Tab-separated table of C-alpha atoms in Angstrom:
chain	number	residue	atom	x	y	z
F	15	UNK	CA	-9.848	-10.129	-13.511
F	16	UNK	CA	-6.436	-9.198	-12.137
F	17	UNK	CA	-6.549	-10.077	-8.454
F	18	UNK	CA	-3.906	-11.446	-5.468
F	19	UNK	CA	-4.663	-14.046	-3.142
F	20	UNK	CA	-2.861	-14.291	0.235
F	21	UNK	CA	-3.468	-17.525	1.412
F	22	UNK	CA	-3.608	-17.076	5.037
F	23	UNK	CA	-4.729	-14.313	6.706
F	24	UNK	CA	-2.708	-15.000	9.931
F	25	UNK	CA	0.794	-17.251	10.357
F	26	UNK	CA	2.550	-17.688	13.421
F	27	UNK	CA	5.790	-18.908	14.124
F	28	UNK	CA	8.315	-19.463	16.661
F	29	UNK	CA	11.439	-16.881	17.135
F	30	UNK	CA	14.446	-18.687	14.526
F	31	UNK	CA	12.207	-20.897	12.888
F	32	UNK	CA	10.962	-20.766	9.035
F	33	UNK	CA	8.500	-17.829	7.518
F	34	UNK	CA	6.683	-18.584	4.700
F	35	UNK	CA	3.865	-16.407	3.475
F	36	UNK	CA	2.049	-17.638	0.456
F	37	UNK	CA	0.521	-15.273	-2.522
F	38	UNK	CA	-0.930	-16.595	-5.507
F	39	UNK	CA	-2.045	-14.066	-8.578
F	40	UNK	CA	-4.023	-14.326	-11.801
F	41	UNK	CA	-3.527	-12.995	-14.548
F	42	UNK	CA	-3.025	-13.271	-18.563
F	43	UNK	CA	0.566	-11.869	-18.216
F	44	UNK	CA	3.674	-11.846	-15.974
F	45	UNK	CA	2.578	-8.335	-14.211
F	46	UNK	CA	5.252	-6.673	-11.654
F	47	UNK	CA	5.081	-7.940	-7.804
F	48	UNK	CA	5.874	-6.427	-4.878
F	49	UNK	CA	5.995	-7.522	-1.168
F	50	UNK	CA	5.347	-5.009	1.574
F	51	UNK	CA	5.368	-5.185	5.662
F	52	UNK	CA	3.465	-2.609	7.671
F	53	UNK	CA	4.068	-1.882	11.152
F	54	UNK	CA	0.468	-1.251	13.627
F	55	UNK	CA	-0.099	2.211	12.422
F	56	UNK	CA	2.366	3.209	10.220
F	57	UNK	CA	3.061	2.996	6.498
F	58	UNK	CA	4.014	0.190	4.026
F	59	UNK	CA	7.177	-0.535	3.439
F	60	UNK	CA	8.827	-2.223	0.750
F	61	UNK	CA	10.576	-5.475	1.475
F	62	UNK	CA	10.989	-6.653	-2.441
F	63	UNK	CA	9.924	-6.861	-5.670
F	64	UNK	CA	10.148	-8.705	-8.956
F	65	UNK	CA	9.789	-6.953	-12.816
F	66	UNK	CA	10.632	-9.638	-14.904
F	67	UNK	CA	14.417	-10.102	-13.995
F	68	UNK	CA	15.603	-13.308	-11.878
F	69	UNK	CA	12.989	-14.794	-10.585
F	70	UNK	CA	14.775	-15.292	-7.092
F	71	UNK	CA	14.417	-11.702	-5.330
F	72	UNK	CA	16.362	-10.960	-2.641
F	73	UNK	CA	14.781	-8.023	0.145
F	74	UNK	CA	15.228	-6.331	3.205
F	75	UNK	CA	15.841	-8.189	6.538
F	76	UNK	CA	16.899	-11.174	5.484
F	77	UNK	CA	13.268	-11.653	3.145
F	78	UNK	CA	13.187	-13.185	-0.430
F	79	UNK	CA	10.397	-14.736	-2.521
F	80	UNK	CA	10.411	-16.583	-6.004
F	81	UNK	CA	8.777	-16.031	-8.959
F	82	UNK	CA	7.205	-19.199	-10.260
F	83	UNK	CA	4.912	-18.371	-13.147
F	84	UNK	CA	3.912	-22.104	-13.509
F	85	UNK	CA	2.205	-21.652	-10.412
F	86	UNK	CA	1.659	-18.315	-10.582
F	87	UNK	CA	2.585	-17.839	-7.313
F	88	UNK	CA	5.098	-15.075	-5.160
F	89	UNK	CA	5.743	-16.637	-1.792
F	90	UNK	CA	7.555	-14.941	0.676
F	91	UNK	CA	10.237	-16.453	2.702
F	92	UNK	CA	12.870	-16.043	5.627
F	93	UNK	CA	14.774	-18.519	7.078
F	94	UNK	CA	14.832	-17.542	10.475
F	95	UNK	CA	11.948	-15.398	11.989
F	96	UNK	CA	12.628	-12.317	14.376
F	97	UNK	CA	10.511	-10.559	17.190
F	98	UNK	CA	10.564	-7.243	14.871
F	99	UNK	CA	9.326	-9.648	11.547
F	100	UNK	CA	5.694	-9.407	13.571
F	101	UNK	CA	3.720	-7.172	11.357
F	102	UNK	CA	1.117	-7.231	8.179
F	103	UNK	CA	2.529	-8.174	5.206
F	104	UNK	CA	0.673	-7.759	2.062
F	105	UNK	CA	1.670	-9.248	-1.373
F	106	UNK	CA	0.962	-6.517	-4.312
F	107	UNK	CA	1.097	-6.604	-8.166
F	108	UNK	CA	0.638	-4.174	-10.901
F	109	UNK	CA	-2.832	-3.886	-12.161
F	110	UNK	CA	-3.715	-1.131	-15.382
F	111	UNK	CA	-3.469	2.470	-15.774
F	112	UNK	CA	0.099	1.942	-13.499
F	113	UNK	CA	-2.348	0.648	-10.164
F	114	UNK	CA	-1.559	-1.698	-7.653
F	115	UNK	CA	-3.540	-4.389	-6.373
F	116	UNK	CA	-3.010	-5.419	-2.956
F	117	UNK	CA	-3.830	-8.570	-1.825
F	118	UNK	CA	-5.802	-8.549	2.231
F	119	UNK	CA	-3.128	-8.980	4.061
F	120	UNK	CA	-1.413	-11.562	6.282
F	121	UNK	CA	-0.620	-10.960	9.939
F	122	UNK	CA	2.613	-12.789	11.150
F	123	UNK	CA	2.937	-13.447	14.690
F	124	UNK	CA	6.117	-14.335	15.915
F	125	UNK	CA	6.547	-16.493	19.371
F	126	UNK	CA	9.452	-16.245	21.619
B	30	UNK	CA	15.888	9.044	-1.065
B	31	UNK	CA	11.861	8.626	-2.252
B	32	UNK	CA	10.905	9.676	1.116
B	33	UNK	CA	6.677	10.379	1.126
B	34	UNK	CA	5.602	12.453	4.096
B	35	UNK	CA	1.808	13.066	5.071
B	36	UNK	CA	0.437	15.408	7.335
B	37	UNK	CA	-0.954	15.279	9.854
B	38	UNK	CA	-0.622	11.780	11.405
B	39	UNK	CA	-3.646	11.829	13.519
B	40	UNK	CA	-6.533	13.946	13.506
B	41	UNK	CA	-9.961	13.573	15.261
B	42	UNK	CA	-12.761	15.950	14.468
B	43	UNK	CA	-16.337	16.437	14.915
B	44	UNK	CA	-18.773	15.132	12.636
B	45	UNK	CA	-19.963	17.311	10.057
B	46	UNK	CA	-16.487	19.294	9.199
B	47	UNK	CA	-13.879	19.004	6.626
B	48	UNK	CA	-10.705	18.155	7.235
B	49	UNK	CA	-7.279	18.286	4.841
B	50	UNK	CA	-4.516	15.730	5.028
B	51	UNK	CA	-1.410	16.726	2.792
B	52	UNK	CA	0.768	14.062	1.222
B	53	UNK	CA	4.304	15.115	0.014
B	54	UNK	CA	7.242	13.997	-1.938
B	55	UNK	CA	10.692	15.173	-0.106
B	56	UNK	CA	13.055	14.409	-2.227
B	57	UNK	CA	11.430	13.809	-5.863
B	58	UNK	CA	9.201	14.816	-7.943
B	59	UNK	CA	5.804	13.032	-8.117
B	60	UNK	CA	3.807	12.944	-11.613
B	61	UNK	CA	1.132	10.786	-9.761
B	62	UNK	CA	0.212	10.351	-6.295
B	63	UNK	CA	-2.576	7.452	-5.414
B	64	UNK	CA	-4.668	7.868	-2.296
B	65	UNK	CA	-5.853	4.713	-0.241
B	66	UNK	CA	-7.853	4.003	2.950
B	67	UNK	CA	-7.504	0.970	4.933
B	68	UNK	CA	-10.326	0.183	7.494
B	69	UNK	CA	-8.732	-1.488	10.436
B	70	UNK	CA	-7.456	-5.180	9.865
B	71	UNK	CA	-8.316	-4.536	6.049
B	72	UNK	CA	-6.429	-4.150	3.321
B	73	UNK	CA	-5.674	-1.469	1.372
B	74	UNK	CA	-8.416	-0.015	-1.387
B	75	UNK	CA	-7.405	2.476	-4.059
B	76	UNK	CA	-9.487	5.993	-3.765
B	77	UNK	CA	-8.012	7.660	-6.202
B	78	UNK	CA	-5.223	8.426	-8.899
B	79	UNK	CA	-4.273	12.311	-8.750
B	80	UNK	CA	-2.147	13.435	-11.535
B	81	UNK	CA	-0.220	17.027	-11.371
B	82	UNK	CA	-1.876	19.761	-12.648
B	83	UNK	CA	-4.777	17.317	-13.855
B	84	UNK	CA	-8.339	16.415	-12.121
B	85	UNK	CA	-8.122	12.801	-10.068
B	86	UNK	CA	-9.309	10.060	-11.445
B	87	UNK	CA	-11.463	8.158	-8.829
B	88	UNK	CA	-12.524	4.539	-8.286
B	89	UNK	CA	-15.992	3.231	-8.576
B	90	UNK	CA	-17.738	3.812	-5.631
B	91	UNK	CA	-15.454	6.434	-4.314
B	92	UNK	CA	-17.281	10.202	-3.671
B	93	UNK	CA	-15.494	12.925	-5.424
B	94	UNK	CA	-17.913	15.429	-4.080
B	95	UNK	CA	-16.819	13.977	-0.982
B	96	UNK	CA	-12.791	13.167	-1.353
B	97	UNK	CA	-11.722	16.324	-3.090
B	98	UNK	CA	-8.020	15.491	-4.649
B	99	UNK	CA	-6.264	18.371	-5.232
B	100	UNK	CA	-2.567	17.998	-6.783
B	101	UNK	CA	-0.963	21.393	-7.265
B	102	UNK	CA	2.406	20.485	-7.755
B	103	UNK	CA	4.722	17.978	-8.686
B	104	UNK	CA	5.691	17.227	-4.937
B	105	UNK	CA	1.938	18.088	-2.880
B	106	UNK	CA	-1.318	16.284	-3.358
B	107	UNK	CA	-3.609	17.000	-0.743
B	108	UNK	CA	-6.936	15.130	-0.075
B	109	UNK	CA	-10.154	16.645	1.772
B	110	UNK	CA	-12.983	14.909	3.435
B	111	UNK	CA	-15.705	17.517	3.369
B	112	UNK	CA	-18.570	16.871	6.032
B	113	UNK	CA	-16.983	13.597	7.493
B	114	UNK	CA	-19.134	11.701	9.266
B	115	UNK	CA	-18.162	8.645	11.621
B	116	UNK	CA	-17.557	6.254	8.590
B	117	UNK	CA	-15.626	7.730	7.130
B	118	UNK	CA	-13.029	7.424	9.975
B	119	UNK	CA	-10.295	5.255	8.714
B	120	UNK	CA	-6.291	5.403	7.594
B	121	UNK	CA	-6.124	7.237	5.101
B	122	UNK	CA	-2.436	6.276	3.059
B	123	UNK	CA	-0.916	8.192	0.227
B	124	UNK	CA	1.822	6.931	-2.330
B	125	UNK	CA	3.629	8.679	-5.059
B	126	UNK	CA	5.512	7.944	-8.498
B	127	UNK	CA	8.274	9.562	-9.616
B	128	UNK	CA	9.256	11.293	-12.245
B	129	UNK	CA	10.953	9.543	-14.968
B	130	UNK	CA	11.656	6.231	-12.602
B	131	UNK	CA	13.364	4.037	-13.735
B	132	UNK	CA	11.198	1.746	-12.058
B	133	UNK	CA	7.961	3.461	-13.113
B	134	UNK	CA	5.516	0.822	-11.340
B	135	UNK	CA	7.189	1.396	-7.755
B	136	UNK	CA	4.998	3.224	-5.483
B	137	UNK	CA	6.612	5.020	-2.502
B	138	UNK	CA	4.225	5.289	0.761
B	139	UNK	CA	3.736	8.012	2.985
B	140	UNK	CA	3.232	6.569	6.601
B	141	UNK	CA	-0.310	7.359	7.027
B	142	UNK	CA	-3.130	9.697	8.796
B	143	UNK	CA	-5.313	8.414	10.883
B	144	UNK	CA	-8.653	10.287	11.062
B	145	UNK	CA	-11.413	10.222	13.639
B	146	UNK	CA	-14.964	11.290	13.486
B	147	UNK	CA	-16.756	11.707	16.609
């Protein structure tokens, strides 16, 4: 079954240090990812994605994860976290019938 | 550009009525639109695919009788929760496709309505 795995549902960091948010997927093919960041009540929006081009993708803000297929994996980094980076962040990829598959989420905290 | 509006953002109504949130395109034309609700600290779970002009295709488990999708037009999809009751309070997200993408599996989001049912 097509699925995502987040790895950890919550990830907290100090202001200027590291973010790294870990997504794993299975699947029988390379599908299309996607990382997005939601804000307490509002909408997603998207921070990158990767469709089979270089597997280094570069985002929003200062975000970028790699595509490693041998480890079928889509983490998300940053190398130096921000107050505003708190949020949900949920790692996505394309399932049939053009749907997306979400994976459940992982809440970054971010520490002054 | 790809800017997805819904309306309204919050709405709290009594149990037992029905109550229409309205998901837009501004600036493109959308051949699908996908409705999702997120319960709080949850992740996102796919209601719905609503094609123009077409009757929505719904997930397993999901109520059509209940969640009527209506998409009239290539930039509206509206979704109704007939006779909502308490559990069905939840954020309710929308997202739309457009029309001849060149990135066909992007999904633009609308920022959300959050319903309550006393």
């Amino acid at each position: 079954a097509q699925s995502v795995t987040q790895l950890d549902s919550h990830v907290s960091v100090s202001e200027g240090t590291p973010v790294l948010l870990r997504c794993n997927y299975s699947s029988s093919y390379s599908p299309s990812l996607f990382w997005y960041v939601q804000h307490p009540n509002k909408g997603l929006q998207l921070l990158l994605k990767y469709t089979s081009a270089a597997t280094l993708v570069k985002g929003i803000n200062g975000f970028e994860a790699e595509f490693k297929k041998s480890e079928t994996s889509f983490h998300l980094t940053k190398p130096s976290a921000h107050m505003s980076d708190a949020a949900e962040y949920f790692c996505v990829r394309t399932g049939g019938y053009n749907k997306l598959i979400f994976g459940a989420g992982t809440r970054l905290a971010v520490h002054p | 550009g790809a800017v997805v509006s819904q309306h309204p953002s919050r709405v709290i109504c009594k149990s037992g009525t029905s109550v229409k949130i309205e998901c837009r395109s501004l600036d493109f034309q959308a051949t699908t639109m996908f409705w999702y609700r997120q319960f709080p600290k949850q992740s996102l779970m796919l209601m719905a695919t609503s094609n123009e002009g077409s009757k929505a295709t719904y997930e397993q488990g999901v109520e059509k009788d209940k969640f009527l999708i209506n998409h009239a037009s290539l930039t509206l999809s509206t979704l109704t929760v007939t006779s909502a009751h308490p559990e069905d309070s939840s954020f309710y997200i929308c997202s739309a496709r457009a029309r001849g993408s060149g990135a066909p599996l992007e999904q633009f989001f609308g920022p959300g309505t959050r319903l309550t049912v006393l």
